[in-house]
Amino acid sequence: MTTESARRDLTATCTAADSGYILRVVREGSSELLAEKDLTHWPDWPAFPVDAAPAAGSELVMLGYMIWPDSVTPDSFLGWQPVPAGRGWSARVGTFEQLRDAGMRDAEI
């Protein structure tokens, strides 16, 4: 049986809004919204990846989430991937507890 702390089913999205972006954390396969932050002070689409990928990760940390280290690949922007057919970006995330339970040391998180 999968425990809550072992799950890897959380996704963060940072999508274009009327002004700036909206950062959301959701559980895959449901419409359950776990966190949301309006980032109206960010540059408008499509300036996100180069200018804001590190800042988006910092915003996630303030909400209690982190991008899974193994999702940071050469074809991503610090773990962020373009949303297919959308004006935004997504990343696989977990809570601090989930990352610790998966064996990530404090230095990594």
PDB file of C-alpha atoms in Angstrom:
ATOM      1  CA  MET A   1       0.000   0.000   0.000  1.00  0.00           C
ATOM      2  CA  THR A   2       1.296   3.460  -0.872  1.00  0.00           C
ATOM      3  CA  THR A   3       1.551   5.882   1.999  1.00  0.00           C
ATOM      4  CA  GLU A   4       0.832   9.568   1.577  1.00  0.00           C
ATOM      5  CA  SER A   5       4.498  10.447   2.089  1.00  0.00           C
ATOM      6  CA  ALA A   6       5.633   8.026  -0.657  1.00  0.00           C
ATOM      7  CA  ARG A   7       3.320   9.393  -3.350  1.00  0.00           C
ATOM      8  CA  ARG A   8       4.727  11.231  -6.355  1.00  0.00           C
ATOM      9  CA  ASP A   9       1.505  12.530  -7.847  1.00  0.00           C
ATOM     10  CA  LEU A  10       1.797  16.277  -7.316  1.00  0.00           C
ATOM     11  CA  THR A  11       2.287  18.716 -10.169  1.00  0.00           C
ATOM     12  CA  ALA A  12       2.993  22.426 -10.078  1.00  0.00           C
ATOM     13  CA  THR A  13       1.823  24.536 -12.980  1.00  0.00           C
ATOM     14  CA  CYS A  14       2.760  28.084 -13.743  1.00  0.00           C
ATOM     15  CA  THR A  15       0.358  29.348 -16.394  1.00  0.00           C
ATOM     16  CA  ALA A  16      -0.076  32.681 -18.092  1.00  0.00           C
ATOM     17  CA  ALA A  17      -2.796  34.879 -16.659  1.00  0.00           C
ATOM     18  CA  ASP A  18      -4.180  38.282 -17.649  1.00  0.00           C
ATOM     19  CA  SER A  19      -1.064  39.763 -16.100  1.00  0.00           C
ATOM     20  CA  GLY A  20       1.885  37.579 -15.128  1.00  0.00           C
ATOM     21  CA  TYR A  21       1.296  33.985 -14.033  1.00  0.00           C
ATOM     22  CA  ILE A  22      -0.662  31.814 -11.607  1.00  0.00           C
ATOM     23  CA  LEU A  23       1.267  29.141  -9.724  1.00  0.00           C
ATOM     24  CA  ARG A  24      -0.791  26.109  -8.685  1.00  0.00           C
ATOM     25  CA  VAL A  25      -0.054  22.764  -7.085  1.00  0.00           C
ATOM     26  CA  VAL A  26      -2.525  19.983  -7.858  1.00  0.00           C
ATOM     27  CA  ARG A  27      -2.827  16.263  -7.289  1.00  0.00           C
ATOM     28  CA  GLU A  28      -2.748  14.377 -10.587  1.00  0.00           C
ATOM     29  CA  GLY A  29      -5.984  12.735 -11.583  1.00  0.00           C
ATOM     30  CA  SER A  30      -8.122  15.085  -9.538  1.00  0.00           C
ATOM     31  CA  SER A  31      -9.159  18.687  -9.488  1.00  0.00           C
ATOM     32  CA  GLU A  32      -7.919  19.043  -5.908  1.00  0.00           C
ATOM     33  CA  LEU A  33      -6.090  22.367  -5.647  1.00  0.00           C
ATOM     34  CA  LEU A  34      -3.438  22.148  -2.920  1.00  0.00           C
ATOM     35  CA  ALA A  35      -1.837  25.573  -3.288  1.00  0.00           C
ATOM     36  CA  GLU A  36      -2.209  28.668  -5.434  1.00  0.00           C
ATOM     37  CA  LYS A  37      -0.332  31.953  -5.731  1.00  0.00           C
ATOM     38  CA  ASP A  38      -0.943  34.847  -8.081  1.00  0.00           C
ATOM     39  CA  LEU A  39       2.330  36.066  -9.602  1.00  0.00           C
ATOM     40  CA  THR A  40       1.157  39.296 -11.218  1.00  0.00           C
ATOM     41  CA  HIS A  41       4.589  40.879 -10.738  1.00  0.00           C
ATOM     42  CA  TRP A  42       6.163  38.403 -13.169  1.00  0.00           C
ATOM     43  CA  PRO A  43       6.876  39.142 -16.827  1.00  0.00           C
ATOM     44  CA  ASP A  44       4.168  38.296 -19.334  1.00  0.00           C
ATOM     45  CA  TRP A  45       4.245  35.164 -21.465  1.00  0.00           C
ATOM     46  CA  PRO A  46       6.589  33.826 -22.874  1.00  0.00           C
ATOM     47  CA  ALA A  47       9.357  35.276 -20.699  1.00  0.00           C
ATOM     48  CA  PHE A  48       8.950  32.654 -17.935  1.00  0.00           C
ATOM     49  CA  PRO A  49      11.628  29.982 -18.396  1.00  0.00           C
ATOM     50  CA  VAL A  50      14.879  31.894 -18.551  1.00  0.00           C
ATOM     51  CA  ASP A  51      13.822  34.801 -16.372  1.00  0.00           C
ATOM     52  CA  ALA A  52      11.720  33.063 -13.759  1.00  0.00           C
ATOM     53  CA  ALA A  53      12.434  29.323 -13.434  1.00  0.00           C
ATOM     54  CA  PRO A  54      14.590  29.790 -10.300  1.00  0.00           C
ATOM     55  CA  ALA A  55      12.074  32.236  -8.836  1.00  0.00           C
ATOM     56  CA  ALA A  56       9.223  29.766  -9.460  1.00  0.00           C
ATOM     57  CA  GLY A  57      11.141  27.163  -7.465  1.00  0.00           C
ATOM     58  CA  SER A  58      11.533  29.663  -4.631  1.00  0.00           C
ATOM     59  CA  GLU A  59       7.809  30.411  -4.704  1.00  0.00           C
ATOM     60  CA  LEU A  60       7.130  26.667  -4.447  1.00  0.00           C
ATOM     61  CA  VAL A  61       9.394  26.391  -1.397  1.00  0.00           C
ATOM     62  CA  MET A  62       7.432  29.181   0.293  1.00  0.00           C
ATOM     63  CA  LEU A  63       4.264  27.154  -0.359  1.00  0.00           C
ATOM     64  CA  GLY A  64       5.846  24.007   1.139  1.00  0.00           C
ATOM     65  CA  TYR A  65       6.785  22.135  -2.063  1.00  0.00           C
ATOM     66  CA  MET A  66       9.915  21.381  -4.068  1.00  0.00           C
ATOM     67  CA  ILE A  67      10.649  20.127  -7.554  1.00  0.00           C
ATOM     68  CA  TRP A  68      11.834  16.508  -7.462  1.00  0.00           C
ATOM     69  CA  PRO A  69      15.611  16.606  -8.093  1.00  0.00           C
ATOM     70  CA  ASP A  70      15.385  13.765 -10.628  1.00  0.00           C
ATOM     71  CA  SER A  71      13.049  15.848 -12.798  1.00  0.00           C
ATOM     72  CA  VAL A  72      15.769  18.436 -13.434  1.00  0.00           C
ATOM     73  CA  THR A  73      17.043  17.258 -16.807  1.00  0.00           C
ATOM     74  CA  PRO A  74      19.004  18.830 -19.650  1.00  0.00           C
ATOM     75  CA  ASP A  75      15.756  19.404 -21.589  1.00  0.00           C
ATOM     76  CA  SER A  76      14.025  21.206 -18.699  1.00  0.00           C
ATOM     77  CA  PHE A  77      14.328  24.659 -17.174  1.00  0.00           C
ATOM     78  CA  LEU A  78      15.347  23.594 -13.646  1.00  0.00           C
ATOM     79  CA  GLY A  79      12.654  20.906 -13.738  1.00  0.00           C
ATOM     80  CA  TRP A  80      10.007  22.969 -15.530  1.00  0.00           C
ATOM     81  CA  GLN A  81       8.626  21.588 -18.808  1.00  0.00           C
ATOM     82  CA  PRO A  82       6.353  23.373 -21.303  1.00  0.00           C
ATOM     83  CA  VAL A  83       2.661  22.518 -20.929  1.00  0.00           C
ATOM     84  CA  PRO A  84       1.544  20.888 -24.191  1.00  0.00           C
ATOM     85  CA  ALA A  85      -0.775  23.193 -26.128  1.00  0.00           C
ATOM     86  CA  GLY A  86      -0.746  25.713 -23.313  1.00  0.00           C
ATOM     87  CA  ARG A  87       0.776  28.955 -22.235  1.00  0.00           C
ATOM     88  CA  GLY A  88       2.654  27.731 -19.222  1.00  0.00           C
ATOM     89  CA  TRP A  89       5.031  25.322 -17.572  1.00  0.00           C
ATOM     90  CA  SER A  90       4.725  22.361 -15.228  1.00  0.00           C
ATOM     91  CA  ALA A  91       6.990  20.472 -12.836  1.00  0.00           C
ATOM     92  CA  ARG A  92       6.755  17.326 -10.729  1.00  0.00           C
ATOM     93  CA  VAL A  93       6.796  18.375  -7.077  1.00  0.00           C
ATOM     94  CA  GLY A  94       6.597  16.889  -3.623  1.00  0.00           C
ATOM     95  CA  THR A  95       6.302  18.096  -0.073  1.00  0.00           C
ATOM     96  CA  PHE A  96       9.447  18.354   2.029  1.00  0.00           C
ATOM     97  CA  GLU A  97       8.312  15.221   3.898  1.00  0.00           C
ATOM     98  CA  GLN A  98       7.882  13.282   0.645  1.00  0.00           C
ATOM     99  CA  LEU A  99      11.377  14.208  -0.516  1.00  0.00           C
ATOM    100  CA  ARG A 100      12.918  13.249   2.849  1.00  0.00           C
ATOM    101  CA  ASP A 101      11.018   9.938   2.845  1.00  0.00           C
ATOM    102  CA  ALA A 102      12.378   9.256  -0.658  1.00  0.00           C
ATOM    103  CA  GLY A 103      15.912   9.521   0.719  1.00  0.00           C
ATOM    104  CA  MET A 104      16.790  13.092  -0.207  1.00  0.00           C
ATOM    105  CA  ARG A 105      19.260  14.494   2.297  1.00  0.00           C
ATOM    106  CA  ASP A 106      18.743  17.924   3.821  1.00  0.00           C
ATOM    107  CA  ALA A 107      21.534  19.317   1.632  1.00  0.00           C
ATOM    108  CA  GLU A 108      19.585  18.247  -1.454  1.00  0.00           C
ATOM    109  CA  ILE A 109      16.334  19.755  -0.246  1.00  0.00           C
TER     110      ILE A 109
END
